[in-house]
Amino acid sequence: MINKAKVVNSHLNLGETFYHIATPAKFPNHILRFRNDRAAKLLDLDHLSDNQWIKFFGKFAKLPGISHEPLALKYHGHQFGYYNPDLGDGRGFLLAQFLDTNNNLWDLGTKGSGQTKYSRGGDGRLTLKGAVRELLATEFLTSLGVPTSQTFSIIETAEELQRNDEPSPTRSAVLVRRSNSHIRIGTFQRLKYFNEYDNIALLLDHLKKNYFTNIKSQKNIKSIAEIIFLESVKRIAESIGRIIISGFVHGVLNTDNFNVTGEVFDYGPWRFVEFANSSFTAAYFDEYGRYSFGRQPQAALWALTQLGKSLDEFIDEKTIIETLNQFSKYFQESLKKHFCWRMGIQDIDSK
């Protein structure tokens, strides 16, 4: 079995300060419920038989060329405005990375694959209902051009789970996502929390080589930090403009659910609004509407502010503020462009 897409071990090479080795759960059964052959084709994995698919994405045998065990990634983040230093991959891990034929780096990561060091008392599992909800969100958003993770695989695993927010026992599943990175805003926050400035520099260099490849190699680390920060502001502003025009409410726009490469991901509670109701919230536990439909741009800017704070050893405060002040411009441009696209018109007067 030969993949034309190149298997790489890019995240592994960052070193163990960025991950813990994880042990996948062993499930009593494996029933394939969904395989995304369109996404798999980019990685030359669409030719796998269903049994091979289950072997790699339900039993987690190593894909050819993968040299490491699953990696539970380390990160922190703000959850509903409160900093949490106990985050990290609590029920998932990075399974593999591929360079496609266009030289784009893709990650395959899991959800519901068992307990890790960061499970915080949770069972490390995912409900089948939760997996299907994520599938519906990611397929709809992908069709609308929103930068997002994609649901790659869903395998029902025949366990009975207890959950306090849905009728229990409920059916279990393991999900695999394909995404463009797993470098969260919260990844930088954790390094800043521990004053690991050398590792922040290492991560910036990793981003330059793998995701922001237009940056000239001779740039010094401070210039690289400034360029990546501005590019993150642009990309996340672009994403939020698309999300608003899609009528989508993420529900939990915490800083660990933004990739610095521009993707939003991890769809627990979410909704599409029927009308442009700015105060509509998707999560029943979002009592104060922090992540309501109309406050999503504000949530994104707040998250980017935390990224700026994490880079303040490399970027001066004036430049951080000037960069954050550009968010509104890029968001409004995205809003206008995608409104016109969705309405099927060429342009519209900004006023």
mmCIF file of C-alpha atoms in Angstrom:
data_model
loop_
_atom_site.group_PDB
_atom_site.id
_atom_site.type_symbol
_atom_site.label_atom_id
_atom_site.label_comp_id
_atom_site.label_asym_id
_atom_site.label_seq_id
_atom_site.Cartn_x
_atom_site.Cartn_y
_atom_site.Cartn_z
ATOM 1 C CA MET A 1 0.000 0.000 0.000
ATOM 2 C CA ILE A 2 1.696 3.200 -1.202
ATOM 3 C CA ASN A 3 0.449 6.712 -0.512
ATOM 4 C CA LYS A 4 1.256 9.375 -3.082
ATOM 5 C CA ALA A 5 0.691 11.964 -0.373
ATOM 6 C CA LYS A 6 3.835 12.177 1.705
ATOM 7 C CA VAL A 7 3.614 11.019 5.324
ATOM 8 C CA VAL A 8 5.507 13.404 7.616
ATOM 9 C CA ASN A 9 6.256 13.506 11.322
ATOM 10 C CA SER A 10 6.375 17.282 11.599
ATOM 11 C CA HIS A 11 4.715 17.749 15.012
ATOM 12 C CA LEU A 12 6.697 14.868 16.490
ATOM 13 C CA ASN A 13 9.892 16.713 15.618
ATOM 14 C CA LEU A 14 8.914 19.658 17.832
ATOM 15 C CA GLY A 15 9.771 17.521 20.856
ATOM 16 C CA GLU A 16 8.010 16.185 23.939
ATOM 17 C CA THR A 17 7.395 19.609 25.444
ATOM 18 C CA PHE A 18 4.521 19.832 22.936
ATOM 19 C CA TYR A 19 2.831 16.441 23.523
ATOM 20 C CA HIS A 20 2.470 13.304 25.614
ATOM 21 C CA ILE A 21 2.424 9.820 24.103
ATOM 22 C CA ALA A 22 -1.153 8.487 24.293
ATOM 23 C CA THR A 23 -2.532 4.955 24.442
ATOM 24 C CA PRO A 24 -5.712 4.467 22.372
ATOM 25 C CA ALA A 25 -8.741 2.829 23.981
ATOM 26 C CA LYS A 26 -9.635 -0.718 22.949
ATOM 27 C CA PHE A 27 -13.298 -0.846 21.924
ATOM 28 C CA PRO A 28 -15.605 -3.888 22.074
ATOM 29 C CA ASN A 29 -16.756 -3.468 18.476
ATOM 30 C CA HIS A 30 -16.188 -1.316 15.390
ATOM 31 C CA ILE A 31 -19.070 -0.402 13.050
ATOM 32 C CA LEU A 32 -18.159 1.999 10.255
ATOM 33 C CA ARG A 33 -20.793 4.750 10.128
ATOM 34 C CA PHE A 34 -19.105 7.366 7.935
ATOM 35 C CA ARG A 35 -15.986 7.681 5.809
ATOM 36 C CA ASN A 36 -15.182 10.911 4.013
ATOM 37 C CA ASP A 37 -13.709 9.722 0.741
ATOM 38 C CA ARG A 38 -13.562 13.271 -0.666
ATOM 39 C CA ALA A 39 -11.271 14.303 2.193
ATOM 40 C CA ALA A 40 -9.416 10.980 2.054
ATOM 41 C CA LYS A 41 -8.671 11.413 -1.662
ATOM 42 C CA LEU A 42 -6.387 14.394 -0.926
ATOM 43 C CA LEU A 43 -4.328 12.099 1.313
ATOM 44 C CA ASP A 44 -4.507 9.135 -1.087
ATOM 45 C CA LEU A 45 -6.411 7.107 1.502
ATOM 46 C CA ASP A 46 -9.709 6.769 -0.384
ATOM 47 C CA HIS A 47 -8.605 3.384 -1.764
ATOM 48 C CA LEU A 48 -8.674 1.728 1.682
ATOM 49 C CA SER A 49 -11.182 -1.102 2.128
ATOM 50 C CA ASP A 50 -13.669 -0.693 4.983
ATOM 51 C CA ASN A 51 -11.740 -3.235 7.029
ATOM 52 C CA GLN A 52 -8.497 -1.348 6.478
ATOM 53 C CA TRP A 53 -10.276 1.891 7.365
ATOM 54 C CA ILE A 54 -11.431 0.427 10.683
ATOM 55 C CA LYS A 55 -7.930 -0.947 11.334
ATOM 56 C CA PHE A 56 -6.348 2.525 11.007
ATOM 57 C CA PHE A 57 -9.123 4.817 12.278
ATOM 58 C CA GLY A 58 -10.895 2.624 14.839
ATOM 59 C CA LYS A 59 -8.162 0.314 16.119
ATOM 60 C CA PHE A 60 -5.382 2.862 15.442
ATOM 61 C CA ALA A 61 -2.815 0.664 13.778
ATOM 62 C CA LYS A 62 0.020 2.852 12.490
ATOM 63 C CA LEU A 63 -0.428 4.130 8.968
ATOM 64 C CA PRO A 64 2.513 3.310 6.678
ATOM 65 C CA GLY A 65 5.296 5.842 7.246
ATOM 66 C CA ILE A 66 4.157 6.987 10.703
ATOM 67 C CA SER A 67 7.069 6.629 13.102
ATOM 68 C CA HIS A 68 5.359 7.585 16.370
ATOM 69 C CA GLU A 69 2.630 6.560 18.770
ATOM 70 C CA PRO A 70 -0.445 8.843 19.023
ATOM 71 C CA LEU A 71 0.411 12.304 20.399
ATOM 72 C CA ALA A 72 -1.867 13.936 23.002
ATOM 73 C CA LEU A 73 -1.120 17.612 22.445
ATOM 74 C CA LYS A 74 -0.402 20.103 25.220
ATOM 75 C CA TYR A 75 -2.205 23.435 25.355
ATOM 76 C CA HIS A 76 -4.009 25.798 27.728
ATOM 77 C CA GLY A 77 -6.809 28.227 27.006
ATOM 78 C CA HIS A 78 -9.527 30.560 28.154
ATOM 79 C CA GLN A 79 -12.910 28.891 28.598
ATOM 80 C CA PHE A 80 -15.732 31.445 28.698
ATOM 81 C CA GLY A 81 -13.171 34.078 29.686
ATOM 82 C CA TYR A 82 -11.502 32.084 32.470
ATOM 83 C CA TYR A 83 -7.968 30.809 32.058
ATOM 84 C CA ASN A 84 -7.605 27.042 32.413
ATOM 85 C CA PRO A 85 -4.068 25.619 32.763
ATOM 86 C CA ASP A 86 -5.413 22.033 32.960
ATOM 87 C CA LEU A 87 -6.443 21.655 29.335
ATOM 88 C CA GLY A 88 -4.799 19.473 26.688
ATOM 89 C CA ASP A 89 -6.070 16.600 24.541
ATOM 90 C CA GLY A 90 -8.353 14.869 27.048
ATOM 91 C CA ARG A 91 -10.097 12.469 24.645
ATOM 92 C CA GLY A 92 -8.123 12.787 21.457
ATOM 93 C CA PHE A 93 -4.678 12.744 19.918
ATOM 94 C CA LEU A 94 -2.769 13.595 16.777
ATOM 95 C CA LEU A 95 -2.717 10.414 14.732
ATOM 96 C CA ALA A 96 -0.803 11.343 11.576
ATOM 97 C CA GLN A 97 0.277 14.170 9.281
ATOM 98 C CA PHE A 98 0.404 14.238 5.488
ATOM 99 C CA LEU A 99 1.763 16.571 2.831
ATOM 100 C CA ASP A 100 -0.659 16.488 -0.088
ATOM 101 C CA THR A 101 0.389 16.832 -3.718
ATOM 102 C CA ASN A 102 -0.012 20.645 -3.405
ATOM 103 C CA ASN A 103 2.445 20.624 -0.466
ATOM 104 C CA ASN A 104 -0.272 21.448 2.075
ATOM 105 C CA LEU A 105 0.195 19.899 5.509
ATOM 106 C CA TRP A 106 -2.841 18.062 6.903
ATOM 107 C CA ASP A 107 -3.397 16.623 10.375
ATOM 108 C CA LEU A 108 -5.531 13.638 11.282
ATOM 109 C CA GLY A 109 -6.695 13.954 14.877
ATOM 110 C CA THR A 110 -9.169 11.955 16.944
ATOM 111 C CA LYS A 111 -12.083 12.678 19.274
ATOM 112 C CA GLY A 112 -13.377 10.009 21.650
ATOM 113 C CA SER A 113 -10.313 7.756 21.369
ATOM 114 C CA GLY A 114 -9.820 7.177 25.094
ATOM 115 C CA GLN A 115 -8.365 8.722 28.216
ATOM 116 C CA THR A 116 -5.097 10.660 28.261
ATOM 117 C CA LYS A 117 -3.113 12.499 30.901
ATOM 118 C CA TYR A 118 -5.459 15.469 30.328
ATOM 119 C CA SER A 119 -8.819 13.689 30.707
ATOM 120 C CA ARG A 120 -9.497 15.422 34.062
ATOM 121 C CA GLY A 121 -11.753 12.630 35.300
ATOM 122 C CA GLY A 122 -13.603 12.207 31.998
ATOM 123 C CA ASP A 123 -14.020 8.838 30.302
ATOM 124 C CA GLY A 124 -12.276 9.958 27.100
ATOM 125 C CA ARG A 125 -15.238 8.843 24.994
ATOM 126 C CA LEU A 126 -17.581 10.483 22.493
ATOM 127 C CA THR A 127 -21.260 9.810 21.964
ATOM 128 C CA LEU A 128 -22.432 8.721 18.522
ATOM 129 C CA LYS A 129 -24.883 11.626 18.662
ATOM 130 C CA GLY A 130 -21.975 14.035 19.287
ATOM 131 C CA ALA A 131 -20.032 12.570 16.368
ATOM 132 C CA VAL A 132 -22.979 12.950 13.979
ATOM 133 C CA ARG A 133 -23.555 16.545 15.158
ATOM 134 C CA GLU A 134 -19.920 17.363 14.368
ATOM 135 C CA LEU A 135 -20.269 15.728 10.954
ATOM 136 C CA LEU A 136 -23.335 17.832 10.113
ATOM 137 C CA ALA A 137 -21.587 21.054 11.175
ATOM 138 C CA THR A 138 -18.343 20.397 9.335
ATOM 139 C CA GLU A 139 -19.964 19.242 6.082
ATOM 140 C CA PHE A 140 -22.312 22.239 5.988
ATOM 141 C CA LEU A 141 -19.529 24.711 6.818
ATOM 142 C CA THR A 142 -17.150 23.123 4.309
ATOM 143 C CA SER A 143 -19.781 23.472 1.580
ATOM 144 C CA LEU A 144 -20.074 27.171 2.476
ATOM 145 C CA GLY A 145 -16.300 27.661 2.245
ATOM 146 C CA VAL A 146 -15.689 28.210 5.964
ATOM 147 C CA PRO A 147 -12.130 27.273 7.060
ATOM 148 C CA THR A 148 -12.868 24.393 9.405
ATOM 149 C CA SER A 149 -11.835 20.917 10.395
ATOM 150 C CA GLN A 150 -13.567 18.181 8.401
ATOM 151 C CA THR A 151 -15.085 14.996 9.761
ATOM 152 C CA PHE A 152 -12.954 12.261 8.230
ATOM 153 C CA SER A 153 -14.335 9.137 9.901
ATOM 154 C CA ILE A 154 -16.992 7.993 12.375
ATOM 155 C CA ILE A 155 -16.875 4.472 13.796
ATOM 156 C CA GLU A 156 -19.457 3.313 16.325
ATOM 157 C CA THR A 157 -17.716 1.479 19.168
ATOM 158 C CA ALA A 158 -20.517 -0.390 21.024
ATOM 159 C CA GLU A 159 -20.063 1.068 24.503
ATOM 160 C CA GLU A 160 -22.848 2.510 26.650
ATOM 161 C CA LEU A 161 -22.013 6.004 27.895
ATOM 162 C CA GLN A 162 -23.526 8.006 30.714
ATOM 163 C CA ARG A 163 -24.092 11.691 29.977
ATOM 164 C CA ASN A 164 -26.001 14.233 32.005
ATOM 165 C CA ASP A 165 -27.130 16.278 28.997
ATOM 166 C CA GLU A 166 -28.751 13.547 26.897
ATOM 167 C CA PRO A 167 -30.756 10.362 27.558
ATOM 168 C CA SER A 168 -28.401 7.687 28.905
ATOM 169 C CA PRO A 169 -27.021 5.146 28.427
ATOM 170 C CA THR A 170 -26.181 6.474 24.980
ATOM 171 C CA ARG A 171 -24.208 4.962 22.105
ATOM 172 C CA SER A 172 -20.464 5.590 21.668
ATOM 173 C CA ALA A 173 -18.274 6.402 18.688
ATOM 174 C CA VAL A 174 -14.773 7.510 17.782
ATOM 175 C CA LEU A 175 -14.293 10.338 15.303
ATOM 176 C CA VAL A 176 -11.280 11.330 13.204
ATOM 177 C CA ARG A 177 -10.908 14.891 11.937
ATOM 178 C CA ARG A 178 -8.835 16.204 9.081
ATOM 179 C CA SER A 179 -7.591 19.722 9.733
ATOM 180 C CA ASN A 180 -4.956 22.106 8.484
ATOM 181 C CA SER A 181 -3.155 22.288 11.841
ATOM 182 C CA HIS A 182 -3.440 21.705 15.564
ATOM 183 C CA ILE A 183 -1.521 24.846 16.561
ATOM 184 C CA ARG A 184 -4.094 26.566 18.734
ATOM 185 C CA ILE A 185 -4.024 30.027 20.272
ATOM 186 C CA GLY A 186 -4.008 27.985 23.485
ATOM 187 C CA THR A 187 -0.776 26.274 22.378
ATOM 188 C CA PHE A 188 0.992 29.629 22.582
ATOM 189 C CA GLN A 189 -0.805 30.509 25.815
ATOM 190 C CA ARG A 190 0.615 27.442 27.534
ATOM 191 C CA LEU A 191 4.177 28.271 26.482
ATOM 192 C CA LYS A 192 3.749 31.849 27.688
ATOM 193 C CA TYR A 193 2.304 30.582 31.008
ATOM 194 C CA PHE A 194 5.521 28.630 31.635
ATOM 195 C CA ASN A 195 7.764 31.396 30.184
ATOM 196 C CA GLU A 196 9.061 28.939 27.576
ATOM 197 C CA TYR A 197 10.223 31.610 25.149
ATOM 198 C CA ASP A 198 12.660 29.307 23.368
ATOM 199 C CA ASN A 199 9.762 26.980 22.604
ATOM 200 C CA ILE A 200 7.628 29.890 21.386
ATOM 201 C CA ALA A 201 10.465 30.719 18.975
ATOM 202 C CA LEU A 202 10.634 27.045 17.950
ATOM 203 C CA LEU A 203 6.872 26.990 17.309
ATOM 204 C CA LEU A 204 7.004 30.219 15.289
ATOM 205 C CA ASP A 205 9.743 28.714 13.129
ATOM 206 C CA HIS A 206 7.637 25.542 12.727
ATOM 207 C CA LEU A 207 4.678 27.657 11.568
ATOM 208 C CA LYS A 208 6.885 29.575 9.133
ATOM 209 C CA LYS A 209 8.207 26.380 7.552
ATOM 210 C CA ASN A 210 4.899 24.518 7.380
ATOM 211 C CA TYR A 211 1.982 26.980 7.265
ATOM 212 C CA PHE A 212 3.241 30.489 6.455
ATOM 213 C CA THR A 213 5.652 29.469 3.743
ATOM 214 C CA ASN A 214 5.648 32.929 2.101
ATOM 215 C CA ILE A 215 7.866 34.265 4.940
ATOM 216 C CA LYS A 216 11.449 34.671 3.760
ATOM 217 C CA SER A 217 13.840 32.362 5.561
ATOM 218 C CA GLN A 218 16.315 35.108 6.464
ATOM 219 C CA LYS A 219 13.790 36.998 8.620
ATOM 220 C CA ASN A 220 14.676 37.261 12.303
ATOM 221 C CA ILE A 221 12.366 35.758 14.930
ATOM 222 C CA LYS A 222 10.768 39.091 15.888
ATOM 223 C CA SER A 223 9.852 39.806 12.275
ATOM 224 C CA ILE A 224 8.517 36.256 11.911
ATOM 225 C CA ALA A 225 6.353 36.726 15.030
ATOM 226 C CA GLU A 226 4.931 40.016 13.677
ATOM 227 C CA ILE A 227 4.127 38.512 10.268
ATOM 228 C CA ILE A 228 2.504 35.375 11.722
ATOM 229 C CA PHE A 229 0.453 37.405 14.199
ATOM 230 C CA LEU A 230 -0.855 39.693 11.444
ATOM 231 C CA GLU A 231 -1.569 36.694 9.216
ATOM 232 C CA SER A 232 -3.505 35.004 12.046
ATOM 233 C CA VAL A 233 -5.569 38.169 12.523
ATOM 234 C CA LYS A 234 -6.326 38.234 8.777
ATOM 235 C CA ARG A 235 -7.199 34.539 8.557
ATOM 236 C CA ILE A 236 -9.405 34.438 11.653
ATOM 237 C CA ALA A 237 -11.184 37.656 10.576
ATOM 238 C CA GLU A 238 -11.800 36.012 7.190
ATOM 239 C CA SER A 239 -13.171 32.880 8.902
ATOM 240 C CA ILE A 240 -15.515 34.820 11.196
ATOM 241 C CA GLY A 241 -16.875 36.812 8.255
ATOM 242 C CA ARG A 242 -17.710 33.542 6.504
ATOM 243 C CA ILE A 243 -19.246 32.119 9.702
ATOM 244 C CA ILE A 244 -21.561 35.125 10.150
ATOM 245 C CA ILE A 245 -22.717 34.991 6.516
ATOM 246 C CA SER A 246 -23.324 31.258 6.977
ATOM 247 C CA GLY A 247 -25.647 32.070 9.875
ATOM 248 C CA PHE A 248 -23.627 29.765 12.095
ATOM 249 C CA VAL A 249 -23.298 29.917 15.879
ATOM 250 C CA HIS A 250 -20.267 27.980 17.125
ATOM 251 C CA GLY A 251 -21.345 27.864 20.756
ATOM 252 C CA VAL A 252 -17.916 27.499 22.408
ATOM 253 C CA LEU A 253 -15.403 29.901 20.855
ATOM 254 C CA ASN A 254 -12.758 29.365 23.534
ATOM 255 C CA THR A 255 -9.131 30.117 22.711
ATOM 256 C CA ASP A 256 -8.315 26.399 22.387
ATOM 257 C CA ASN A 257 -10.857 26.108 19.549
ATOM 258 C CA PHE A 258 -9.032 28.556 17.255
ATOM 259 C CA ASN A 259 -6.073 27.419 15.208
ATOM 260 C CA VAL A 260 -3.606 30.233 14.481
ATOM 261 C CA THR A 261 -3.817 29.116 10.837
ATOM 262 C CA GLY A 262 -7.401 30.414 10.733
ATOM 263 C CA GLU A 263 -9.598 27.380 11.344
ATOM 264 C CA VAL A 264 -12.288 27.079 13.968
ATOM 265 C CA PHE A 265 -13.142 23.565 15.091
ATOM 266 C CA ASP A 266 -14.584 21.281 17.811
ATOM 267 C CA TYR A 267 -18.337 21.391 17.361
ATOM 268 C CA GLY A 268 -20.255 20.502 20.498
ATOM 269 C CA PRO A 269 -23.245 22.832 20.795
ATOM 270 C CA TRP A 270 -23.840 24.690 17.526
ATOM 271 C CA ARG A 271 -26.781 25.996 15.528
ATOM 272 C CA PHE A 272 -27.608 27.728 12.282
ATOM 273 C CA VAL A 273 -29.860 30.729 12.917
ATOM 274 C CA GLU A 274 -33.084 31.061 10.970
ATOM 275 C CA PHE A 275 -32.969 34.861 11.174
ATOM 276 C CA ALA A 276 -30.106 37.273 11.935
ATOM 277 C CA ASN A 277 -30.761 37.275 15.676
ATOM 278 C CA SER A 278 -27.570 38.678 17.189
ATOM 279 C CA SER A 279 -28.389 37.473 20.719
ATOM 280 C CA PHE A 280 -29.076 33.831 19.778
ATOM 281 C CA THR A 281 -26.833 31.368 21.640
ATOM 282 C CA ALA A 282 -26.168 27.725 20.769
ATOM 283 C CA ALA A 283 -24.960 26.429 24.150
ATOM 284 C CA TYR A 284 -27.516 26.023 26.929
ATOM 285 C CA PHE A 285 -24.749 26.741 29.457
ATOM 286 C CA ASP A 286 -23.776 30.068 27.825
ATOM 287 C CA GLU A 287 -25.927 31.961 30.337
ATOM 288 C CA TYR A 288 -24.641 35.445 29.490
ATOM 289 C CA GLY A 289 -24.493 35.048 25.718
ATOM 290 C CA ARG A 290 -20.717 35.382 25.501
ATOM 291 C CA TYR A 291 -20.693 33.391 22.255
ATOM 292 C CA SER A 292 -24.031 34.485 20.823
ATOM 293 C CA PHE A 293 -24.386 34.816 17.049
ATOM 294 C CA GLY A 294 -23.651 38.561 16.995
ATOM 295 C CA ARG A 295 -20.789 38.442 19.502
ATOM 296 C CA GLN A 296 -18.669 35.924 17.582
ATOM 297 C CA PRO A 297 -16.467 38.633 15.982
ATOM 298 C CA GLN A 298 -15.875 40.086 19.454
ATOM 299 C CA ALA A 299 -14.984 36.604 20.759
ATOM 300 C CA ALA A 300 -12.496 36.128 17.907
ATOM 301 C CA LEU A 301 -10.839 39.493 18.540
ATOM 302 C CA TRP A 302 -10.643 38.688 22.263
ATOM 303 C CA ALA A 303 -8.984 35.343 21.451
ATOM 304 C CA LEU A 304 -6.495 37.073 19.128
ATOM 305 C CA THR A 305 -5.712 39.527 21.927
ATOM 306 C CA GLN A 306 -4.664 36.536 24.046
ATOM 307 C CA LEU A 307 -2.409 35.411 21.199
ATOM 308 C CA GLY A 308 -0.871 38.878 21.121
ATOM 309 C CA LYS A 309 -0.215 38.734 24.866
ATOM 310 C CA SER A 310 1.467 35.354 24.399
ATOM 311 C CA LEU A 311 3.857 36.894 21.854
ATOM 312 C CA ASP A 312 4.734 40.050 23.800
ATOM 313 C CA GLU A 313 8.332 38.903 24.275
ATOM 314 C CA PHE A 314 8.734 39.053 20.482
ATOM 315 C CA ILE A 315 6.376 41.887 19.452
ATOM 316 C CA ASP A 316 6.220 45.317 21.112
ATOM 317 C CA GLU A 317 2.912 46.454 22.601
ATOM 318 C CA LYS A 318 2.350 49.218 20.040
ATOM 319 C CA THR A 319 2.652 46.743 17.142
ATOM 320 C CA ILE A 320 0.338 44.239 18.892
ATOM 321 C CA ILE A 321 -2.348 46.915 19.296
ATOM 322 C CA GLU A 322 -1.928 48.188 15.715
ATOM 323 C CA THR A 323 -2.248 44.612 14.424
ATOM 324 C CA LEU A 324 -5.371 43.885 16.495
ATOM 325 C CA ASN A 325 -6.900 47.150 15.252
ATOM 326 C CA GLN A 326 -6.814 45.727 11.717
ATOM 327 C CA PHE A 327 -9.194 42.886 12.638
ATOM 328 C CA SER A 328 -12.303 45.004 12.005
ATOM 329 C CA LYS A 329 -11.163 45.972 8.505
ATOM 330 C CA TYR A 330 -10.460 42.372 7.475
ATOM 331 C CA PHE A 331 -13.689 41.131 9.083
ATOM 332 C CA GLN A 332 -15.807 43.737 7.244
ATOM 333 C CA GLU A 333 -14.091 42.878 3.947
ATOM 334 C CA SER A 334 -14.847 39.182 4.492
ATOM 335 C CA LEU A 335 -18.441 39.962 5.476
ATOM 336 C CA LYS A 336 -19.067 42.017 2.344
ATOM 337 C CA LYS A 337 -17.319 39.585 -0.013
ATOM 338 C CA HIS A 338 -19.147 36.520 1.279
ATOM 339 C CA PHE A 339 -22.503 38.264 1.525
ATOM 340 C CA CYS A 340 -22.210 39.063 -2.189
ATOM 341 C CA TRP A 341 -21.064 35.515 -2.941
ATOM 342 C CA ARG A 342 -23.961 33.952 -1.074
ATOM 343 C CA MET A 343 -26.526 36.331 -2.619
ATOM 344 C CA GLY A 344 -25.087 35.682 -6.085
ATOM 345 C CA ILE A 345 -24.279 39.334 -6.797
ATOM 346 C CA GLN A 346 -21.059 40.905 -7.985
ATOM 347 C CA ASP A 347 -20.693 43.751 -5.494
ATOM 348 C CA ILE A 348 -22.602 45.959 -3.092
ATOM 349 C CA ASP A 349 -22.110 49.454 -1.769
ATOM 350 C CA SER A 350 -20.362 49.122 1.590
ATOM 351 C CA LYS A 351 -22.642 51.720 3.177
#
